[in-house]
Amino acid sequence: MRYIALLVLPVALLSCESRHTIEVTNTLDFNRDGELATVALSEIRKAVGEGTFVITDGKEAEIPYQITYDSLVVFPAKVAAGAKVVYNLAPGVPSPVDTVACGAFYQRRKDDLAWENEKAAYRAYGPALQAAGERAFGYDVWTKSVSHPVVAKRYRDAFAKIANFHEDHGEGMDVYTVGPTLGAGTAALLDTAGMINFPWCFEGYEILDNGPLRFTVRLTYPAGVFGNDSTVRETRLITLDSGEFLNRTEVRYEGLSAPATVAPGIVLHRHNPDGYILDNENSFMACADLTDNPDGQNGVIYVGVVAPQADTIVLSPMPQPEGDAVAHLLAKGAYSPGTPYVYYWGSGWSKGFMPDWQSWTDYLTAFRRRAEHPLEVVVK
């Protein structure tokens, strides 16, 4: 898949005198390599006008970028600890960019919504699956060991009966069990007894960004009952950036008459070689999952949630285990009706791009700090 920004013409830069700069500052004490820097499109327009533009580094190498649905410009930056990097900005026509973050709706597979970047792939279940009576509430994980998009091919091969995407054909597979649980990071409201009010499948979707560097989808859910409220509606805005293992998710509940408790959750299965971690200090939780076939040498799936708005992170055993699922890790937080609740969830794979448990927990710790201190970007 290729993405071409606006117009396909040879690159044409104006003279050096017409150029502007984009300064990117890293205020943290570790390097940030490939993280997407974000700047308002309006700031770019003030500098270079309404035409197309090109971003280059100090060696005149072109930097890929994407204009998002909410009028932002995102591009990968490389900034050392406590340092500032200056990029050049000038009118011109950008070169084609390889797509790494993308997704699609697969109606034929019971209304799956699946998306990916170069690190991992994910799935949310849609109305056809719910109509079939299948109880699958949470997000699903598809492992990856290659950096190019693979999800569309997996569905295509499965429909053509060429390959089963539950088997690894050299690029990863679907070996994570969701079932009637919160899966790999779905958020849910908790009732007054602390019990999970499980969401079911989405009823509508809108893909807002589809690469090359950012994927964004808005999922809407049917009205449901919660406490004394009979028409509670949930909306999720999910964003996956290139270079990241975690999805940014903003969840809203409309129709609540009173504040509530919301909790992103991770299902805990019996096969759990490295256990789990509840890190209240750094607002994250994680577990290691030996996949749905622990004896199949399928590696380990590392799952994690970073929840800056959580008040407490706990282990919550299931009243009645569901198959191999015995508990949830929950990041509980206060929720005000109609406001956004933002958290991050995702996974890494030991046979892909996340070698071990220590690397995963180190990533989550650093991600928490990056989320709190985004790269600072100024156009001059």
PDB file of N, CA and C in Angstrom, residues 238-284:
ATOM      1  N   ILE A 238      -9.998   5.520  18.848  1.00  0.00           N
ATOM      2  CA  ILE A 238      -8.778   4.724  18.976  1.00  0.00           C
ATOM      3  C   ILE A 238      -7.763   5.193  17.949  1.00  0.00           C
ATOM      4  N   THR A 239      -6.534   5.458  18.394  1.00  0.00           N
ATOM      5  CA  THR A 239      -5.464   5.905  17.505  1.00  0.00           C
ATOM      6  C   THR A 239      -4.235   5.039  17.707  1.00  0.00           C
ATOM      7  N   LEU A 240      -3.679   4.535  16.603  1.00  0.00           N
ATOM      8  CA  LEU A 240      -2.426   3.783  16.635  1.00  0.00           C
ATOM      9  C   LEU A 240      -1.422   4.478  15.736  1.00  0.00           C
ATOM     10  N   ASP A 241      -0.291   4.881  16.312  1.00  0.00           N
ATOM     11  CA  ASP A 241       0.764   5.571  15.573  1.00  0.00           C
ATOM     12  C   ASP A 241       1.850   4.598  15.145  1.00  0.00           C
ATOM     13  N   SER A 242       2.536   4.938  14.079  1.00  0.00           N
ATOM     14  CA  SER A 242       3.706   4.165  13.691  1.00  0.00           C
ATOM     15  C   SER A 242       4.727   4.185  14.822  1.00  0.00           C
ATOM     16  N   GLY A 243       5.420   3.076  14.977  1.00  0.00           N
ATOM     17  CA  GLY A 243       6.474   2.991  15.980  1.00  0.00           C
ATOM     18  C   GLY A 243       6.026   2.638  17.372  1.00  0.00           C
ATOM     19  N   GLU A 244       4.715   2.574  17.625  1.00  0.00           N
ATOM     20  CA  GLU A 244       4.219   2.336  18.981  1.00  0.00           C
ATOM     21  C   GLU A 244       3.574   0.955  19.109  1.00  0.00           C
ATOM     22  N   PHE A 245       3.636   0.407  20.318  1.00  0.00           N
ATOM     23  CA  PHE A 245       2.930  -0.833  20.623  1.00  0.00           C
ATOM     24  C   PHE A 245       1.542  -0.560  21.204  1.00  0.00           C
ATOM     25  N   LEU A 246       1.307   0.650  21.689  1.00  0.00           N
ATOM     26  CA  LEU A 246       0.065   0.965  22.387  1.00  0.00           C
ATOM     27  C   LEU A 246      -0.852   1.855  21.558  1.00  0.00           C
ATOM     28  N   ASN A 247      -2.146   1.601  21.692  1.00  0.00           N
ATOM     29  CA  ASN A 247      -3.194   2.437  21.111  1.00  0.00           C
ATOM     30  C   ASN A 247      -3.616   3.509  22.109  1.00  0.00           C
ATOM     31  N   ARG A 248      -3.719   4.734  21.664  1.00  0.00           N
ATOM     32  CA  ARG A 248      -4.345   5.773  22.488  1.00  0.00           C
ATOM     33  C   ARG A 248      -5.854   5.624  22.334  1.00  0.00           C
ATOM     34  N   THR A 249      -6.580   5.573  23.445  1.00  0.00           N
ATOM     35  CA  THR A 249      -8.028   5.412  23.375  1.00  0.00           C
ATOM     36  C   THR A 249      -8.715   6.433  24.269  1.00  0.00           C
ATOM     37  N   GLU A 250      -9.673   7.102  23.678  1.00  0.00           N
ATOM     38  CA  GLU A 250     -10.497   8.079  24.398  1.00  0.00           C
ATOM     39  C   GLU A 250     -11.922   7.540  24.421  1.00  0.00           C
ATOM     40  N   VAL A 251     -12.418   7.234  25.613  1.00  0.00           N
ATOM     41  CA  VAL A 251     -13.750   6.664  25.747  1.00  0.00           C
ATOM     42  C   VAL A 251     -14.676   7.680  26.407  1.00  0.00           C
ATOM     43  N   ARG A 252     -15.922   7.748  25.914  1.00  0.00           N
ATOM     44  CA  ARG A 252     -16.940   8.642  26.476  1.00  0.00           C
ATOM     45  C   ARG A 252     -18.226   7.857  26.674  1.00  0.00           C
ATOM     46  N   TYR A 253     -18.929   8.200  27.741  1.00  0.00           N
ATOM     47  CA  TYR A 253     -20.239   7.601  28.015  1.00  0.00           C
ATOM     48  C   TYR A 253     -21.269   8.717  28.097  1.00  0.00           C
ATOM     49  N   GLU A 254     -22.300   8.625  27.273  1.00  0.00           N
ATOM     50  CA  GLU A 254     -23.403   9.570  27.284  1.00  0.00           C
ATOM     51  C   GLU A 254     -24.627   8.888  27.890  1.00  0.00           C
ATOM     52  N   GLY A 255     -25.433   9.647  28.621  1.00  0.00           N
ATOM     53  CA  GLY A 255     -26.645   9.099  29.208  1.00  0.00           C
ATOM     54  C   GLY A 255     -26.500   8.708  30.657  1.00  0.00           C
ATOM     55  N   LEU A 256     -25.315   8.914  31.244  1.00  0.00           N
ATOM     56  CA  LEU A 256     -25.145   8.655  32.671  1.00  0.00           C
ATOM     57  C   LEU A 256     -25.705   9.820  33.479  1.00  0.00           C
ATOM     58  N   SER A 257     -26.449   9.535  34.516  1.00  0.00           N
ATOM     59  CA  SER A 257     -27.034  10.585  35.340  1.00  0.00           C
ATOM     60  C   SER A 257     -26.149  10.946  36.529  1.00  0.00           C
ATOM     61  N   ALA A 258     -25.084  10.178  36.736  1.00  0.00           N
ATOM     62  CA  ALA A 258     -24.221  10.418  37.901  1.00  0.00           C
ATOM     63  C   ALA A 258     -22.808   9.946  37.583  1.00  0.00           C
ATOM     64  N   PRO A 259     -21.823  10.457  38.315  1.00  0.00           N
ATOM     65  CA  PRO A 259     -20.448   9.961  38.128  1.00  0.00           C
ATOM     66  C   PRO A 259     -20.381   8.456  38.346  1.00  0.00           C
ATOM     67  N   ALA A 260     -19.383   7.840  37.716  1.00  0.00           N
ATOM     68  CA  ALA A 260     -19.235   6.388  37.798  1.00  0.00           C
ATOM     69  C   ALA A 260     -17.751   6.034  37.878  1.00  0.00           C
ATOM     70  N   THR A 261     -17.486   4.752  37.942  1.00  0.00           N
ATOM     71  CA  THR A 261     -16.111   4.248  37.902  1.00  0.00           C
ATOM     72  C   THR A 261     -15.901   3.527  36.583  1.00  0.00           C
ATOM     73  N   VAL A 262     -14.831   3.907  35.876  1.00  0.00           N
ATOM     74  CA  VAL A 262     -14.480   3.240  34.629  1.00  0.00           C
ATOM     75  C   VAL A 262     -13.152   2.521  34.847  1.00  0.00           C
ATOM     76  N   ALA A 263     -12.975   1.381  34.166  1.00  0.00           N
ATOM     77  CA  ALA A 263     -11.763   0.598  34.363  1.00  0.00           C
ATOM     78  C   ALA A 263     -11.336  -0.097  33.077  1.00  0.00           C
ATOM     79  N   PRO A 264     -10.270   0.361  32.435  1.00  0.00           N
ATOM     80  CA  PRO A 264      -9.648  -0.467  31.404  1.00  0.00           C
ATOM     81  C   PRO A 264      -9.185  -1.778  32.031  1.00  0.00           C
ATOM     82  N   GLY A 265      -9.320  -2.877  31.285  1.00  0.00           N
ATOM     83  CA  GLY A 265      -8.990  -4.175  31.860  1.00  0.00           C
ATOM     84  C   GLY A 265      -8.191  -5.056  30.928  1.00  0.00           C
ATOM     85  N   ILE A 266      -7.437  -5.978  31.523  1.00  0.00           N
ATOM     86  CA  ILE A 266      -6.699  -7.010  30.793  1.00  0.00           C
ATOM     87  C   ILE A 266      -7.103  -8.354  31.382  1.00  0.00           C
ATOM     88  N   VAL A 267      -7.494  -9.286  30.528  1.00  0.00           N
ATOM     89  CA  VAL A 267      -7.826 -10.613  31.022  1.00  0.00           C
ATOM     90  C   VAL A 267      -6.545 -11.345  31.426  1.00  0.00           C
ATOM     91  N   LEU A 268      -6.634 -12.105  32.500  1.00  0.00           N
ATOM     92  CA  LEU A 268      -5.507 -12.905  32.980  1.00  0.00           C
ATOM     93  C   LEU A 268      -5.857 -14.373  32.780  1.00  0.00           C
ATOM     94  N   HIS A 269      -5.061 -15.079  31.968  1.00  0.00           N
ATOM     95  CA  HIS A 269      -5.263 -16.501  31.722  1.00  0.00           C
ATOM     96  C   HIS A 269      -4.390 -17.339  32.658  1.00  0.00           C
ATOM     97  N   ARG A 270      -4.723 -18.597  32.768  1.00  0.00           N
ATOM     98  CA  ARG A 270      -4.001 -19.497  33.675  1.00  0.00           C
ATOM     99  C   ARG A 270      -2.520 -19.605  33.302  1.00  0.00           C
ATOM    100  N   HIS A 271      -2.249 -19.645  32.010  1.00  0.00           N
ATOM    101  CA  HIS A 271      -0.878 -19.816  31.539  1.00  0.00           C
ATOM    102  C   HIS A 271      -0.207 -18.446  31.530  1.00  0.00           C
ATOM    103  N   ASN A 272       0.554 -18.180  32.541  1.00  0.00           N
ATOM    104  CA  ASN A 272       1.039 -16.826  32.805  1.00  0.00           C
ATOM    105  C   ASN A 272       2.472 -16.922  33.338  1.00  0.00           C
ATOM    106  N   PRO A 273       3.468 -17.133  32.451  1.00  0.00           N
ATOM    107  CA  PRO A 273       4.816 -17.507  32.890  1.00  0.00           C
ATOM    108  C   PRO A 273       5.529 -16.464  33.746  1.00  0.00           C
ATOM    109  N   ASP A 274       5.323 -15.208  33.450  1.00  0.00           N
ATOM    110  CA  ASP A 274       5.999 -14.152  34.214  1.00  0.00           C
ATOM    111  C   ASP A 274       5.048 -13.413  35.141  1.00  0.00           C
ATOM    112  N   GLY A 275       3.860 -13.974  35.311  1.00  0.00           N
ATOM    113  CA  GLY A 275       2.915 -13.323  36.199  1.00  0.00           C
ATOM    114  C   GLY A 275       2.383 -12.026  35.618  1.00  0.00           C
ATOM    115  N   TYR A 276       2.208 -11.071  36.487  1.00  0.00           N
ATOM    116  CA  TYR A 276       1.660  -9.781  36.073  1.00  0.00           C
ATOM    117  C   TYR A 276       2.253  -8.712  36.983  1.00  0.00           C
ATOM    118  N   ILE A 277       2.036  -7.465  36.589  1.00  0.00           N
ATOM    119  CA  ILE A 277       2.523  -6.344  37.392  1.00  0.00           C
ATOM    120  C   ILE A 277       1.427  -5.296  37.488  1.00  0.00           C
ATOM    121  N   LEU A 278       1.245  -4.756  38.682  1.00  0.00           N
ATOM    122  CA  LEU A 278       0.329  -3.643  38.935  1.00  0.00           C
ATOM    123  C   LEU A 278       1.193  -2.501  39.466  1.00  0.00           C
ATOM    124  N   ASP A 279       1.520  -1.559  38.605  1.00  0.00           N
ATOM    125  CA  ASP A 279       2.427  -0.477  38.965  1.00  0.00           C
ATOM    126  C   ASP A 279       1.627   0.810  39.151  1.00  0.00           C
ATOM    127  N   ASN A 280       1.147   1.036  40.394  1.00  0.00           N
ATOM    128  CA  ASN A 280       0.350   2.222  40.658  1.00  0.00           C
ATOM    129  C   ASN A 280       1.182   3.495  40.561  1.00  0.00           C
ATOM    130  N   GLU A 281       2.456   3.406  40.869  1.00  0.00           N
ATOM    131  CA  GLU A 281       3.306   4.595  40.807  1.00  0.00           C
ATOM    132  C   GLU A 281       3.428   5.128  39.390  1.00  0.00           C
ATOM    133  N   ASN A 282       3.560   4.230  38.426  1.00  0.00           N
ATOM    134  CA  ASN A 282       3.711   4.631  37.031  1.00  0.00           C
ATOM    135  C   ASN A 282       2.433   4.446  36.212  1.00  0.00           C
ATOM    136  N   SER A 283       1.327   4.148  36.882  1.00  0.00           N
ATOM    137  CA  SER A 283       0.002   4.070  36.253  1.00  0.00           C
ATOM    138  C   SER A 283      -0.076   3.058  35.113  1.00  0.00           C
ATOM    139  N   PHE A 284       0.545   1.888  35.299  1.00  0.00           N
ATOM    140  CA  PHE A 284       0.388   0.868  34.270  1.00  0.00           C
ATOM    141  C   PHE A 284       0.229  -0.513  34.895  1.00  0.00           C
TER     142      PHE A 284
END
